[in-house]
GROMACS .gro file of C-alpha atoms in nm:
model
  298
    1MET     CA    1   0.000   0.000   0.000
    2SER     CA    2   0.145   0.338  -0.105
    3LEU     CA    3   0.149   0.649   0.110
    4ASP     CA    4  -0.145   0.885   0.069
    5LEU     CA    5  -0.006   1.233  -0.003
    6ARG     CA    6  -0.328   1.387   0.124
    7LYS     CA    7  -0.282   1.223   0.464
    8LEU     CA    8   0.076   1.345   0.473
    9GLU     CA    9  -0.057   1.696   0.409
   10HIS     CA   10  -0.291   1.646   0.708
   11LEU     CA   11   0.001   1.545   0.929
   12VAL     CA   12   0.206   1.849   0.825
   13ALA     CA   13  -0.088   2.081   0.894
   14VAL     CA   14  -0.144   1.942   1.245
   15ALA     CA   15   0.225   1.979   1.327
   16GLU     CA   16   0.245   2.334   1.190
   17GLU     CA   17  -0.074   2.448   1.365
   18GLY     CA   18   0.008   2.270   1.691
   19GLY     CA   19  -0.331   2.103   1.716
   20PHE     CA   20  -0.629   1.957   1.535
   21THR     CA   21  -0.871   2.251   1.567
   22ARG     CA   22  -0.672   2.507   1.368
   23ALA     CA   23  -0.541   2.242   1.128
   24ALA     CA   24  -0.897   2.130   1.052
   25GLU     CA   25  -0.998   2.492   0.983
   26ARG     CA   26  -0.698   2.536   0.754
   27LEU     CA   27  -0.778   2.217   0.563
   28HIS     CA   28  -1.156   2.282   0.556
   29LEU     CA   29  -1.220   1.949   0.730
   30SER     CA   30  -1.407   1.849   1.043
   31GLN     CA   31  -1.190   1.764   1.343
   32GLN     CA   32  -1.334   1.413   1.338
   33ALA     CA   33  -1.235   1.359   0.976
   34LEU     CA   34  -0.884   1.496   1.041
   35SER     CA   35  -0.835   1.280   1.351
   36SER     CA   36  -0.951   0.976   1.158
   37SER     CA   37  -0.706   1.055   0.876
   38ILE     CA   38  -0.412   1.082   1.118
   39ARG     CA   39  -0.506   0.758   1.296
   40THR     CA   40  -0.525   0.579   0.960
   41LEU     CA   41  -0.181   0.714   0.870
   42GLU     CA   42  -0.034   0.602   1.203
   43ARG     CA   43  -0.175   0.251   1.152
   44HIS     CA   44  -0.024   0.242   0.804
   45VAL     CA   45   0.319   0.357   0.922
   46GLY     CA   46   0.303   0.134   1.230
   47VAL     CA   47   0.429   0.391   1.484
   48ARG     CA   48   0.288   0.689   1.674
   49LEU     CA   49   0.348   1.011   1.482
   50LEU     CA   50   0.204   1.272   1.720
   51ASP     CA   51   0.217   1.334   2.094
   52ARG     CA   52  -0.130   1.457   2.183
   53GLY     CA   53  -0.104   1.688   2.487
   54HIS     CA   54  -0.394   1.864   2.659
   55GLN     CA   55  -0.317   2.198   2.497
   56HIS     CA   56  -0.065   2.125   2.224
   57VAL     CA   57   0.014   1.852   1.973
   58THR     CA   58   0.379   1.788   1.880
   59PRO     CA   59   0.539   1.539   1.642
   60THR     CA   60   0.725   1.238   1.777
   61PRO     CA   61   1.077   1.187   1.637
   62ALA     CA   62   0.931   0.943   1.384
   63GLY     CA   63   0.657   1.192   1.301
   64GLN     CA   64   0.905   1.475   1.248
   65ALA     CA   65   1.113   1.258   1.013
   66LEU     CA   66   0.802   1.177   0.810
   67ILE     CA   67   0.698   1.545   0.808
   68ASP     CA   68   1.037   1.652   0.673
   69ASP     CA   69   1.016   1.398   0.392
   70ALA     CA   70   0.648   1.477   0.332
   71ARG     CA   71   0.730   1.841   0.265
   72ALA     CA   72   0.989   1.736   0.007
   73LEU     CA   73   0.746   1.488  -0.154
   74SER     CA   74   0.473   1.750  -0.173
   75ALA     CA   75   0.711   2.000  -0.327
   76GLN     CA   76   0.828   1.746  -0.584
   77ALA     CA   77   0.467   1.666  -0.676
   78LEU     CA   78   0.398   2.038  -0.731
   79ALA     CA   79   0.718   2.070  -0.931
   80ALA     CA   80   0.618   1.773  -1.148
   81LEU     CA   81   0.282   1.935  -1.225
   82ASP     CA   82   0.452   2.263  -1.310
   83ARG     CA   83   0.700   2.096  -1.545
   84ALA     CA   84   0.422   1.906  -1.720
   85ARG     CA   85   0.229   2.230  -1.773
   86ARG     CA   86   0.539   2.407  -1.909
   87ILE     CA   87   0.613   2.123  -2.149
   88GLY     CA   88   0.251   2.125  -2.262
   89ARG     CA   89   0.277   2.498  -2.330
   90GLY     CA   90   0.595   2.454  -2.533
   91GLN     CA   91   0.824   2.594  -2.264
   92ALA     CA   92   1.052   2.291  -2.227
   93GLY     CA   93   1.352   2.494  -2.340
   94HIS     CA   94   1.332   2.736  -2.048
   95LEU     CA   95   1.571   2.731  -1.752
   96ARG     CA   96   1.472   2.930  -1.444
   97ILE     CA   97   1.775   3.013  -1.230
   98GLY     CA   98   1.784   3.169  -0.886
   99HIS     CA   99   2.110   3.293  -0.736
  100THR     CA  100   2.196   3.422  -0.391
  101PRO     CA  101   2.355   3.769  -0.355
  102ALA     CA  102   2.695   3.603  -0.298
  103VAL     CA  103   2.695   3.498  -0.666
  104THR     CA  104   2.690   3.804  -0.891
  105ALA     CA  105   2.473   3.841  -1.199
  106GLU     CA  106   2.792   3.870  -1.408
  107GLU     CA  107   2.910   3.534  -1.275
  108VAL     CA  108   2.576   3.376  -1.365
  109VAL     CA  109   2.607   3.508  -1.721
  110GLU     CA  110   2.962   3.373  -1.737
  111LEU     CA  111   2.837   3.027  -1.640
  112LEU     CA  112   2.553   3.041  -1.893
  113THR     CA  113   2.805   3.138  -2.162
  114ARG     CA  114   3.028   2.846  -2.065
  115ALA     CA  115   2.727   2.613  -2.081
  116GLY     CA  116   2.631   2.746  -2.425
  117THR     CA  117   2.264   2.764  -2.330
  118GLU     CA  118   2.179   3.013  -2.604
  119GLU     CA  119   2.337   2.794  -2.872
  120GLN     CA  120   2.137   2.501  -2.735
  121GLY     CA  121   1.810   2.693  -2.771
  122ILE     CA  122   1.764   2.725  -2.394
  123GLN     CA  123   1.609   3.049  -2.273
  124ALA     CA  124   1.737   3.137  -1.926
  125HIS     CA  125   1.540   3.342  -1.673
  126VAL     CA  126   1.761   3.467  -1.388
  127ARG     CA  127   1.666   3.632  -1.059
  128GLN     CA  128   1.836   3.702  -0.727
  129LEU     CA  129   1.687   3.534  -0.420
  130PHE     CA  130   1.785   3.512  -0.057
  131PRO     CA  131   1.878   3.156   0.055
  132ASP     CA  132   1.545   3.073   0.224
  133GLU     CA  133   1.351   3.204  -0.076
  134LEU     CA  134   1.573   3.007  -0.313
  135ARG     CA  135   1.523   2.684  -0.121
  136GLU     CA  136   1.146   2.730  -0.120
  137GLN     CA  137   1.129   2.808  -0.491
  138LEU     CA  138   1.345   2.509  -0.579
  139LEU     CA  139   1.128   2.275  -0.376
  140THR     CA  140   0.801   2.410  -0.512
  141GLY     CA  141   0.921   2.401  -0.873
  142ALA     CA  142   0.928   2.779  -0.921
  143CYS     CA  143   1.304   2.753  -0.994
  144ASP     CA  144   1.487   2.480  -1.183
  145LEU     CA  145   1.835   2.560  -1.058
  146GLY     CA  146   1.996   2.753  -0.774
  147LEU     CA  147   2.347   2.900  -0.771
  148THR     CA  148   2.502   2.961  -0.428
  149ARG     CA  149   2.825   2.959  -0.234
  150ALA     CA  150   2.844   2.683   0.028
  151MET     CA  151   2.468   2.672   0.094
  152PRO     CA  152   2.385   2.315   0.208
  153ALA     CA  153   2.144   2.107   0.003
  154GLY     CA  154   1.894   2.016   0.275
  155THR     CA  155   1.606   1.772   0.239
  156GLY     CA  156   1.482   1.720  -0.116
  157LEU     CA  157   1.769   1.897  -0.294
  158THR     CA  158   2.090   1.786  -0.466
  159ARG     CA  159   2.411   1.991  -0.471
  160ALA     CA  160   2.718   1.994  -0.694
  161ARG     CA  161   3.024   2.217  -0.707
  162ILE     CA  162   3.038   2.363  -1.057
  163ALA     CA  163   3.291   2.647  -1.041
  164GLU     CA  164   3.516   2.853  -0.819
  165HIS     CA  165   3.609   3.220  -0.817
  166ARG     CA  166   3.907   3.404  -0.680
  167LEU     CA  167   3.833   3.583  -0.355
  168ARG     CA  168   3.943   3.944  -0.317
  169VAL     CA  169   3.903   4.227  -0.067
  170ALA     CA  170   3.704   4.545  -0.127
  171VAL     CA  171   3.803   4.849   0.079
  172PRO     CA  172   3.683   5.211   0.076
  173ALA     CA  173   3.871   5.446  -0.153
  174GLY     CA  174   4.148   5.607   0.053
  175HIS     CA  175   4.180   5.307   0.285
  176PRO     CA  176   4.545   5.223   0.372
  177LEU     CA  177   4.512   4.887   0.194
  178ALA     CA  178   4.372   5.044  -0.125
  179GLY     CA  179   4.715   5.145  -0.254
  180ARG     CA  180   4.867   4.798  -0.223
  181PRO     CA  181   4.887   4.560  -0.521
  182ALA     CA  182   4.792   4.266  -0.299
  183VAL     CA  183   4.731   4.178   0.066
  184ALA     CA  184   4.744   3.857   0.266
  185LEU     CA  185   4.459   3.737   0.482
  186ALA     CA  186   4.681   3.803   0.783
  187ASP     CA  187   4.689   4.173   0.684
  188LEU     CA  188   4.318   4.195   0.762
  189ARG     CA  189   4.370   4.152   1.135
  190GLY     CA  190   4.172   4.417   1.323
  191GLN     CA  191   3.975   4.529   1.014
  192PRO     CA  192   3.593   4.530   1.059
  193LEU     CA  193   3.460   4.280   0.806
  194THR     CA  194   3.114   4.313   0.652
  195VAL     CA  195   2.918   3.991   0.588
  196TRP     CA  196   2.559   3.931   0.474
  197GLY     CA  197   2.454   3.642   0.696
  198GLU     CA  198   2.491   3.580   1.067
  199ALA     CA  199   2.773   3.346   1.169
  200GLY     CA  200   2.632   3.005   1.246
  201SER     CA  201   2.328   3.055   1.022
  202SER     CA  202   2.500   3.136   0.692
  203ALA     CA  203   2.723   2.872   0.535
  204TYR     CA  204   2.906   3.132   0.325
  205THR     CA  205   2.976   3.355   0.625
  206ASP     CA  206   3.107   3.051   0.811
  207LEU     CA  207   3.329   2.966   0.513
  208LEU     CA  208   3.478   3.318   0.507
  209ILE     CA  209   3.536   3.317   0.883
  210GLY     CA  210   3.702   2.976   0.851
  211LEU     CA  211   3.942   3.108   0.585
  212CYS     CA  212   4.041   3.395   0.813
  213ARG     CA  213   4.097   3.165   1.108
  214GLN     CA  214   4.316   2.937   0.897
  215ALA     CA  215   4.536   3.244   0.844
  216GLY     CA  216   4.545   3.314   1.217
  217VAL     CA  217   4.295   3.601   1.204
  218GLU     CA  218   3.986   3.623   1.423
  219PRO     CA  219   3.769   3.855   1.211
  220ASP     CA  220   3.564   4.139   1.354
  221VAL     CA  221   3.245   4.039   1.171
  222ARG     CA  222   2.951   4.274   1.133
  223ARG     CA  223   2.636   4.205   0.933
  224ASN     CA  224   2.560   4.447   0.652
  225PRO     CA  225   2.256   4.660   0.744
  226VAL     CA  226   2.159   4.679   0.374
  227GLN     CA  227   2.065   4.340   0.233
  228GLY     CA  228   2.045   4.233  -0.132
  229THR     CA  229   2.299   4.477  -0.274
  230PRO     CA  230   2.620   4.373  -0.456
  231PRO     CA  231   2.895   4.290  -0.202
  232VAL     CA  232   3.133   4.558  -0.328
  233THR     CA  233   2.884   4.832  -0.238
  234ALA     CA  234   2.896   4.740   0.132
  235VAL     CA  235   3.224   4.919   0.187
  236THR     CA  236   3.089   5.248   0.052
  237ALA     CA  237   2.800   5.253   0.297
  238THR     CA  238   2.979   5.121   0.606
  239GLY     CA  239   3.347   5.213   0.568
  240ARG     CA  240   3.437   4.852   0.645
  241ILE     CA  241   3.606   4.595   0.424
  242ALA     CA  242   3.429   4.307   0.249
  243PHE     CA  243   3.523   3.991   0.063
  244VAL     CA  244   3.421   4.001  -0.304
  245THR     CA  245   3.481   3.805  -0.624
  246VAL     CA  246   3.488   4.096  -0.870
  247PRO     CA  247   3.806   4.197  -1.061
  248PRO     CA  248   4.072   4.409  -0.889
  249GLY     CA  249   4.083   4.784  -0.925
  250PRO     CA  250   3.840   5.074  -0.875
  251ALA     CA  251   3.478   4.977  -0.809
  252ALA     CA  252   3.143   5.130  -0.715
  253GLY     CA  253   3.211   5.439  -0.925
  254GLY     CA  254   3.549   5.492  -0.763
  255ALA     CA  255   3.413   5.485  -0.407
  256ALA     CA  256   3.575   5.146  -0.343
  257HIS     CA  257   3.889   4.961  -0.446
  258VAL     CA  258   3.929   4.585  -0.489
  259VAL     CA  259   4.263   4.430  -0.393
  260ASP     CA  260   4.397   4.083  -0.472
  261LEU     CA  261   4.470   3.832  -0.198
  262ASP     CA  262   4.819   3.681  -0.209
  263PRO     CA  263   4.848   3.387  -0.186
  264PRO     CA  264   4.530   3.347  -0.392
  265VAL     CA  265   4.216   3.214  -0.224
  266HIS     CA  266   3.921   3.064  -0.411
  267VAL     CA  267   3.557   3.013  -0.310
  268PRO     CA  268   3.312   2.767  -0.467
  269VAL     CA  269   2.994   2.806  -0.668
  270HIS     CA  270   2.741   2.533  -0.593
  271ALA     CA  271   2.442   2.433  -0.803
  272LEU     CA  272   2.129   2.321  -0.620
  273TRP     CA  273   1.830   2.149  -0.776
  274PRO     CA  274   1.530   1.939  -0.668
  275ALA     CA  275   1.621   1.573  -0.633
  276HIS     CA  276   1.445   1.316  -0.854
  277THR     CA  277   1.317   1.575  -1.102
  278THR     CA  278   1.378   1.629  -1.472
  279CYS     CA  279   1.472   1.946  -1.661
  280PRO     CA  280   1.650   1.915  -1.998
  281GLY     CA  281   1.787   2.271  -1.983
  282ARG     CA  282   1.931   2.210  -1.639
  283ASP     CA  283   2.089   1.885  -1.756
  284VAL     CA  284   2.269   2.072  -2.036
  285PHE     CA  285   2.387   2.343  -1.795
  286LEU     CA  286   2.518   2.095  -1.537
  287GLU     CA  287   2.686   1.873  -1.795
  288ARG     CA  288   2.880   2.166  -1.937
  289THR     CA  289   2.969   2.341  -1.612
  290GLY     CA  290   2.987   2.069  -1.346
  291ASP     CA  291   3.318   1.935  -1.220
  292SER     CA  292   3.191   1.706  -0.946
  293PRO     CA  293   2.901   1.463  -0.896
  294GLY     CA  294   2.592   1.579  -0.716
  295GLU     CA  295   2.545   1.530  -0.343
  296ALA     CA  296   2.192   1.432  -0.247
  297ALA     CA  297   2.070   1.534   0.096
  298GLY     CA  298   1.827   1.343   0.307
   0.00000   0.00000   0.00000
């Protein structure tokens, strides 16, 4: 007997609402019908999925594991419907790409050029998304491919390293480091460093901090108060330094200067996509840009 996706949706709703009353209202069901659905699901799975308290309902460990997978299954089902509709409308040659702010639009275009998508008749649609938005759009089928730096795959997604870019340092014009042809990571000791995500919750921030620590530098990290802008612009608004991947030299209309790191340091570009899904345009892109096999996440 196969799993009933509708009953999995019921389980997710009860867990998210913390009880049967609000979940039943959300699903437009009676509480009796919802309770019966959950009991049937528990009998099918063979274990208790919910702890039913007097005031709150919480998932058991087994229930939480099923909920995590149910969300991925539901997203894949929606993505499958969306792909079928696009193919039926003659849109099979489209590739919808989302990229986090850490990957610049110029770098996305460079990757598309390397993949030869235009020559292959693939029309690319590119937009910048924050990591949580990107993950959601990948899982729901609104995006075919995500481009990130170090963002983990998570449940329902596959990840592959497809490129790397040289890391550099952007400083305000007139900064003491701006006149140097190159700097070492150790030269950044004591310099306030702008990042976009909080340490511990952003994989790319953690990667940058790790690189500094390998060089014996404990960075003075401060989160950029302006989100979604190109990394090089952070130094003009804050007066701090920032890691970037743009070419060396003047930047931001002369308000900033980008300096090489010596010895060179490189950071990865990762592709993310929904596991167990098909997209011919994505296959072409990954085949022509990828340099490592995909890593599926549970």
